[in-house]
GROMACS .gro file of C-alpha atoms in nm:
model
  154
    1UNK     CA    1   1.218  -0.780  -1.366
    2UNK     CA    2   0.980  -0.734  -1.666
    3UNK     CA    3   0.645  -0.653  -1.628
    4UNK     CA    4   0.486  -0.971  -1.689
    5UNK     CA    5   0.707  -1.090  -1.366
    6UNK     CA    6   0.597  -0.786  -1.163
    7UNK     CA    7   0.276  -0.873  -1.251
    8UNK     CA    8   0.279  -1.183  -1.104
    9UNK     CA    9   0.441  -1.063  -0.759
   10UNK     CA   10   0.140  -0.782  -0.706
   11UNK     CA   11  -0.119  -1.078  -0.791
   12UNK     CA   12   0.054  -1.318  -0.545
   13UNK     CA   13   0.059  -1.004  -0.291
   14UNK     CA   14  -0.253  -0.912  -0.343
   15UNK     CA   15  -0.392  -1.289  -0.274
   16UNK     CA   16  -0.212  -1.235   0.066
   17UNK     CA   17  -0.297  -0.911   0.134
   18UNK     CA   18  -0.662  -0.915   0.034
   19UNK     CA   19  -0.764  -1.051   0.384
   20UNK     CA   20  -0.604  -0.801   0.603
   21UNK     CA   21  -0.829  -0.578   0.420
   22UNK     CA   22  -1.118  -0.614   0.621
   23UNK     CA   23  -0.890  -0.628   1.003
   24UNK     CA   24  -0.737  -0.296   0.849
   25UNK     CA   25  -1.012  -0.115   0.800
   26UNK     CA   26  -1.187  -0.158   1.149
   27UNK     CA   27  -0.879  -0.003   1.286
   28UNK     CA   28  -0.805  -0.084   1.678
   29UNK     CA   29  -0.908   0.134   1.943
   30UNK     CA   30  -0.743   0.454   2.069
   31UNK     CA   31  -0.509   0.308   2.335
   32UNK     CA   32  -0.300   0.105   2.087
   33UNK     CA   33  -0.244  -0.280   2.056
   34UNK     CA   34   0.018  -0.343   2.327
   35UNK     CA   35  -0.242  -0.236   2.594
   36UNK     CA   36  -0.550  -0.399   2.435
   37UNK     CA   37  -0.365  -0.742   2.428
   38UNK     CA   38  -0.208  -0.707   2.753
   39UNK     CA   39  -0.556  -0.602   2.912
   40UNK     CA   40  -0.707  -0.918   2.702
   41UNK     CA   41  -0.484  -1.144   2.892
   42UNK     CA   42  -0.529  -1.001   3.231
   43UNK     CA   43  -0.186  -0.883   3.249
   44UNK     CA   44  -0.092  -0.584   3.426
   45UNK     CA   45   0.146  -0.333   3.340
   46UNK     CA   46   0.399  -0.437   3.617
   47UNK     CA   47   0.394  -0.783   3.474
   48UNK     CA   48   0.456  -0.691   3.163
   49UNK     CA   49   0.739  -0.475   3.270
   50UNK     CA   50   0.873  -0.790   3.441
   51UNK     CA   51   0.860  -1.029   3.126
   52UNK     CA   52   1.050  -0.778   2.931
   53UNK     CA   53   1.290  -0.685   3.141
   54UNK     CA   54   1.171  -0.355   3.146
   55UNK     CA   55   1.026  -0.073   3.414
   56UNK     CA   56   0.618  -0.070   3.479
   57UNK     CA   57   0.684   0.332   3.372
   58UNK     CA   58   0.900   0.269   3.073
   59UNK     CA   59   0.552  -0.011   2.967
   60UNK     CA   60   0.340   0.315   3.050
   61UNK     CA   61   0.564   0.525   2.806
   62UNK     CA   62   0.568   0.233   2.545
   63UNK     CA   63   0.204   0.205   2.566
   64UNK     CA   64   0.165   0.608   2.514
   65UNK     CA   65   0.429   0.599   2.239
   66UNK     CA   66   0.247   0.349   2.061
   67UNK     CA   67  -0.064   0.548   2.028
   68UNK     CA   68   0.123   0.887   1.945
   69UNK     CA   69   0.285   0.695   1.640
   70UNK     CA   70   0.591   0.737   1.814
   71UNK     CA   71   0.746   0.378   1.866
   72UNK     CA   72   0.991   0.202   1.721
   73UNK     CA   73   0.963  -0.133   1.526
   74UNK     CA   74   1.265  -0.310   1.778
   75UNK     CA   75   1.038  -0.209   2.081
   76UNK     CA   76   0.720  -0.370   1.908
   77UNK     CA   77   0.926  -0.660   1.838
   78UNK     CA   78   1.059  -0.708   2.205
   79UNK     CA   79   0.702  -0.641   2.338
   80UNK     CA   80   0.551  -0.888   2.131
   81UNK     CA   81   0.849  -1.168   2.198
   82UNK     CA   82   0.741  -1.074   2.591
   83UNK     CA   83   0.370  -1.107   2.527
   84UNK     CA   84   0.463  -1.464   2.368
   85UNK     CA   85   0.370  -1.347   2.043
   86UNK     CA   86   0.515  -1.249   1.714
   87UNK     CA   87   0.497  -0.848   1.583
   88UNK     CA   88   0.404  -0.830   1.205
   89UNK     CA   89   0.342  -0.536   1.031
   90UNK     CA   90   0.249  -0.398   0.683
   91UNK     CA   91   0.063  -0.175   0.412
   92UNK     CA   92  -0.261  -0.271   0.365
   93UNK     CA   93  -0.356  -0.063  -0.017
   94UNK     CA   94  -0.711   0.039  -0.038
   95UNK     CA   95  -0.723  -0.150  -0.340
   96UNK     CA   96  -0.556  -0.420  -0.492
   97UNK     CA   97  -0.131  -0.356  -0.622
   98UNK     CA   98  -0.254  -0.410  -0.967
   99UNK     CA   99  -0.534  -0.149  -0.957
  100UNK     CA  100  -0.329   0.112  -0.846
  101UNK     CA  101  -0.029   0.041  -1.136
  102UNK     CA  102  -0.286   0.024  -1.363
  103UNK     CA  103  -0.482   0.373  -1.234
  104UNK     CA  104  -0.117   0.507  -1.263
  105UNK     CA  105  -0.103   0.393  -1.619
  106UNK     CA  106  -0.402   0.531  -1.698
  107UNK     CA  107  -0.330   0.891  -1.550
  108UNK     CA  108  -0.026   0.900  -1.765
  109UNK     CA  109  -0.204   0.781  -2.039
  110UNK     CA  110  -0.492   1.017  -2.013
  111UNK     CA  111  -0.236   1.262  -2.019
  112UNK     CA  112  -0.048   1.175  -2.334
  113UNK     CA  113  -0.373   1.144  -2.493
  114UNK     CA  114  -0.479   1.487  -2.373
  115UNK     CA  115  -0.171   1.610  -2.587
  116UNK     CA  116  -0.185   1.402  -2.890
  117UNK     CA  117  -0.618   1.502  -2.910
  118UNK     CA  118  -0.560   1.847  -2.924
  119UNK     CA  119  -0.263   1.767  -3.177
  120UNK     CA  120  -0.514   1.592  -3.387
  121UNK     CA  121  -0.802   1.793  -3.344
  122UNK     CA  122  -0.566   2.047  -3.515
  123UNK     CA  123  -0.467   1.896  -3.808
  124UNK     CA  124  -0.902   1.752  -3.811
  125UNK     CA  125  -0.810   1.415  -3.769
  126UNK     CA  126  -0.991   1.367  -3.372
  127UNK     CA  127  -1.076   1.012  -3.337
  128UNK     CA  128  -1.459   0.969  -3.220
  129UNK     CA  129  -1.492   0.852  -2.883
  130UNK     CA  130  -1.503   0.481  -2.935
  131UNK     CA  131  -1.151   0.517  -3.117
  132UNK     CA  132  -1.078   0.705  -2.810
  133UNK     CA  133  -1.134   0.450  -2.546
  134UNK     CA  134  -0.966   0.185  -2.790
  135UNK     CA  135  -0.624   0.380  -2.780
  136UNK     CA  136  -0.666   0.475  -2.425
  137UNK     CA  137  -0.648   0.097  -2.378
  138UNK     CA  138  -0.369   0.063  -2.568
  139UNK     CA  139  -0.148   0.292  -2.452
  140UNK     CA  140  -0.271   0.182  -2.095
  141UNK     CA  141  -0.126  -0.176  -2.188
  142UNK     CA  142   0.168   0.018  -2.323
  143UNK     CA  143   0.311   0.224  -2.040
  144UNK     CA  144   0.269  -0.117  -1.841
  145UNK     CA  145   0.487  -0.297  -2.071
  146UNK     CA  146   0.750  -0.013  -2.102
  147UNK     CA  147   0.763   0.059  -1.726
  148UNK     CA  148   0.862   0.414  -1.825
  149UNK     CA  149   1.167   0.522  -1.532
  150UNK     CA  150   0.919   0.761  -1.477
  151UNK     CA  151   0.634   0.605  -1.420
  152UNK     CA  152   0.571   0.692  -1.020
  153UNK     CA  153   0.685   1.050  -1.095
  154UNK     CA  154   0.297   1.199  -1.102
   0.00000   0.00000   0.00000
């Protein structure tokens, strides 16, 4: 995939993930979805159990599992499917995919121009500032268009 077609795929993304941005950052409370939704609908812990087929202790270690971090993505699934709902999941970036390619781009950039600078400071050909941000641009659009193997390596 070229960059133009990568591109495309973080804008598309980033149309769908721009509205979990807000849910994401409120965050949920400290006892963990599976026992804020059951709670919400009034179901206890035993029924729960019941619906999945599973013991009201094993719910009570799924529930403290969940808010350790410690759970697994099959469990969340089979939870949800016995809640009636459907378990989604994802990564929510604190900006949008394209910012952070392009921030990436410009750290490696900055770098390379860090180099080539003091190379031409040496030999007195520095470019003034305005030439500066000019080729900082460029070679921004640059390392975007090469997708350098390396590019995630910083």
């Amino acid at each position: 995939m070229n960059y133009w077609d990568k591109k495309l795929v973080r804008e598309q993304l980033d149309s769908k993930i721009t509205p979990l941005k807000d849910f994401a950052s409120t965050g949920l409370s400290n006892i963990g979805w599976i026992k804020t939704i059951r709670e919400a609908l009034g179901m206890t812990s035993s029924q729960l159990a019941a619906r999945a087929g599973l013991s009201q202790s094993r719910i009570s270690h799924i529930e403290k599992a969940e808010t350790d971090g410690n759970i697994k993505l099959s469990t969340m699934q089979n939870i949800a499917r016995s809640l009636g709902m459907e378990f989604v999941y994802g990564f929510v970036p604190k900006d949008t995919l394209e910012a952070m390619v392009r921030e990436q781009a410009r750290k490696i950039a900055l770098e390379r121009m860090k180099r080539l600078s003091h190379t031409m400071s040496l030999e007195l050909q520095e470019l003034s500032p305005k030439n500066k941000e000019s080729a900082l641009k460029d070679m921004i659009d640059k390392i975007l268009i090469d997708e350098p193997k390396d590019f995630w390596n910083q």
